[in-house]
Short mmCIF file of C-alpha atoms in Angstrom, two decimals:
data_model
loop_
_atom_site.label_atom_id
_atom_site.label_comp_id
_atom_site.label_asym_id
_atom_site.label_seq_id
_atom_site.Cartn_x
_atom_site.Cartn_y
_atom_site.Cartn_z
CA UNK A 224 17.03 5.08 -24.74
CA UNK A 225 15.72 5.55 -21.34
CA UNK A 226 15.67 2.52 -18.98
CA UNK A 227 12.23 1.32 -17.51
CA UNK A 228 12.52 3.65 -14.51
CA UNK A 229 13.05 6.75 -16.40
CA UNK A 230 10.14 6.02 -18.56
CA UNK A 231 7.83 5.62 -15.63
CA UNK A 232 9.15 8.81 -14.61
CA UNK A 233 8.92 10.54 -17.88
CA UNK A 234 5.27 9.27 -18.63
CA UNK A 235 4.23 10.04 -15.10
CA UNK A 236 3.10 6.70 -14.63
CA UNK A 237 3.18 4.25 -11.57
CA UNK A 238 4.74 0.75 -11.87
CA UNK A 239 2.15 -2.26 -11.68
CA UNK A 240 3.62 -2.85 -8.45
CA UNK A 241 3.05 0.76 -6.90
CA UNK A 242 -0.77 0.61 -8.63
CA UNK A 243 -1.50 -2.67 -6.94
CA UNK A 244 -0.51 -1.09 -3.72
CA UNK A 245 -2.64 1.84 -4.34
CA UNK A 246 -5.49 -0.12 -4.94
CA UNK A 247 -4.89 -2.17 -1.89
CA UNK A 248 -4.91 0.77 0.02
CA UNK A 249 -7.64 2.24 -1.67
CA UNK A 250 -9.83 -0.70 -0.65
CA UNK A 251 -8.74 -0.46 2.77
CA UNK A 252 -10.37 3.03 2.82
CA UNK A 253 -13.45 1.63 1.86
CA UNK A 254 -13.31 -0.97 4.61
CA UNK A 255 -12.38 1.83 6.98
CA UNK A 256 -15.91 3.69 5.68
CA UNK A 257 -18.38 0.96 5.43
CA UNK A 258 -18.42 1.34 1.80
CA UNK A 259 -17.76 -2.71 1.35
CA UNK A 260 -17.86 -5.76 3.44
CA UNK A 261 -15.32 -6.04 6.00
CA UNK A 262 -15.24 -10.06 6.07
CA UNK A 263 -11.62 -10.16 7.64
CA UNK A 264 -13.01 -8.06 10.45
CA UNK A 265 -9.87 -5.33 10.05
CA UNK A 266 -10.49 -2.54 12.91
CA UNK A 267 -9.52 0.96 12.51
CA UNK A 268 -8.90 2.48 15.85
CA UNK A 269 -7.87 6.19 15.66
CA UNK A 270 -4.23 6.24 17.40
CA UNK A 271 -4.29 10.17 18.21
CA UNK A 272 -1.33 12.09 16.19
CA UNK A 273 -0.15 8.99 13.84
CA UNK A 274 -4.08 8.86 12.61
CA UNK A 275 -6.03 5.89 11.85
CA UNK A 276 -4.43 2.21 11.96
CA UNK A 277 -5.33 -0.68 10.68
CA UNK A 278 -5.10 -3.60 13.16
CA UNK A 279 -4.49 -6.87 11.39
CA UNK A 280 -5.56 -10.34 12.47
CA UNK A 281 -3.38 -12.62 14.30
CA UNK A 282 -1.22 -15.39 13.10
CA UNK A 283 -1.17 -18.90 14.34
CA UNK A 284 1.78 -20.02 15.63
CA UNK A 285 1.52 -23.52 14.91
CA UNK A 286 1.77 -22.75 10.95
CA UNK A 287 4.12 -23.86 8.81
CA UNK A 288 6.83 -21.63 7.23
CA UNK A 289 5.07 -21.81 3.90
CA UNK A 290 1.76 -21.03 5.68
CA UNK A 291 3.34 -17.99 7.26
CA UNK A 292 4.72 -16.73 4.17
CA UNK A 293 1.33 -16.75 2.45
CA UNK A 294 -0.27 -15.27 5.46
CA UNK A 295 2.70 -12.21 5.32
CA UNK A 296 1.85 -11.62 1.72
CA UNK A 297 -1.80 -11.80 1.84
CA UNK A 298 -4.37 -8.84 2.06
CA UNK A 299 -5.17 -9.22 5.47
CA UNK A 300 -1.23 -8.54 6.22
CA UNK A 301 -0.45 -6.27 3.48
CA UNK A 302 -3.39 -4.09 3.61
CA UNK A 303 -2.95 -2.85 7.33
CA UNK A 304 0.87 -2.27 6.41
CA UNK A 305 0.33 -0.34 3.39
CA UNK A 306 -2.58 1.64 5.55
CA UNK A 307 -0.25 2.17 8.30
CA UNK A 308 2.62 3.71 6.34
CA UNK A 309 0.11 6.46 5.17
CA UNK A 310 0.46 9.84 7.25
CA UNK A 311 -2.54 10.76 9.25
CA UNK A 312 -3.41 13.55 6.83
CA UNK A 313 -3.89 10.89 4.23
CA UNK A 314 -5.66 8.56 6.32
CA UNK A 315 -7.95 10.75 8.36
CA UNK A 316 -9.29 12.07 5.08
CA UNK A 317 -13.28 11.24 4.48
CA UNK A 318 -13.88 12.17 1.00
CA UNK A 319 -12.95 9.53 -1.15
CA UNK A 320 -11.72 11.93 -4.30
CA UNK A 321 -9.44 13.89 -1.95
CA UNK A 322 -8.17 10.53 -0.56
CA UNK A 323 -7.62 9.07 -3.92
CA UNK A 324 -5.59 12.10 -4.96
CA UNK A 325 -3.70 12.70 -1.77
CA UNK A 326 -2.58 8.98 -2.12
CA UNK A 327 -1.22 9.20 -5.60
CA UNK A 328 0.21 12.54 -4.64
CA UNK A 329 2.24 10.60 -1.60
CA UNK A 330 3.00 7.35 -3.98
CA UNK A 331 4.16 9.58 -6.78
CA UNK A 332 6.60 11.34 -4.34
CA UNK A 333 8.47 7.97 -3.43
CA UNK A 334 11.08 6.50 -6.19
CA UNK A 335 9.51 3.80 -7.78
CA UNK A 336 11.81 1.36 -9.01
CA UNK A 337 10.43 -1.96 -9.38
CA UNK A 338 12.50 -5.08 -10.02
CA UNK A 339 13.58 -5.19 -13.87
CA UNK A 340 15.85 -8.43 -14.85
CA UNK A 341 19.31 -7.19 -15.01
CA UNK A 342 19.00 -3.88 -13.29
CA UNK A 343 20.37 -3.93 -9.57
CA UNK A 344 17.58 -2.83 -7.07
CA UNK A 345 18.15 -1.20 -3.38
CA UNK A 346 15.13 -2.82 -2.17
CA UNK A 347 11.81 -4.52 -3.38
CA UNK A 348 9.97 -1.02 -4.11
CA UNK A 349 7.27 -1.63 -1.95
CA UNK A 350 5.79 1.72 -0.49
CA UNK A 351 6.83 -0.11 2.65
CA UNK A 352 10.36 -0.17 1.80
CA UNK A 353 10.98 3.26 0.98
CA UNK A 354 9.67 4.53 4.26
#
């Protein structure tokens, strides 16, 4: 039989982790295009050839290790990291449907090998890890 990773490829599906990251990036697009409230005040300056980059909120230098870990795993940090990993040709798209199609193609071009008990893995499978 096929292992989990091979089944994902055969069925043309993304892992739960990859789908979650795709959702985060789609939400970042909505923030950038004022389609939802930007309570975190994430800014999206155009950086020229590398495209529109998200600037994340600064971390307090006095926080504990646990707080820093929670901060690093929060939407306020992961959203901009994932957004900033996109090629300029994708993050500059203004049409929502075109953006989603390009994003899906970009994500599917990367290996998708989520952590599975009993299988060796090369990294944590985040889009960021594969780039």
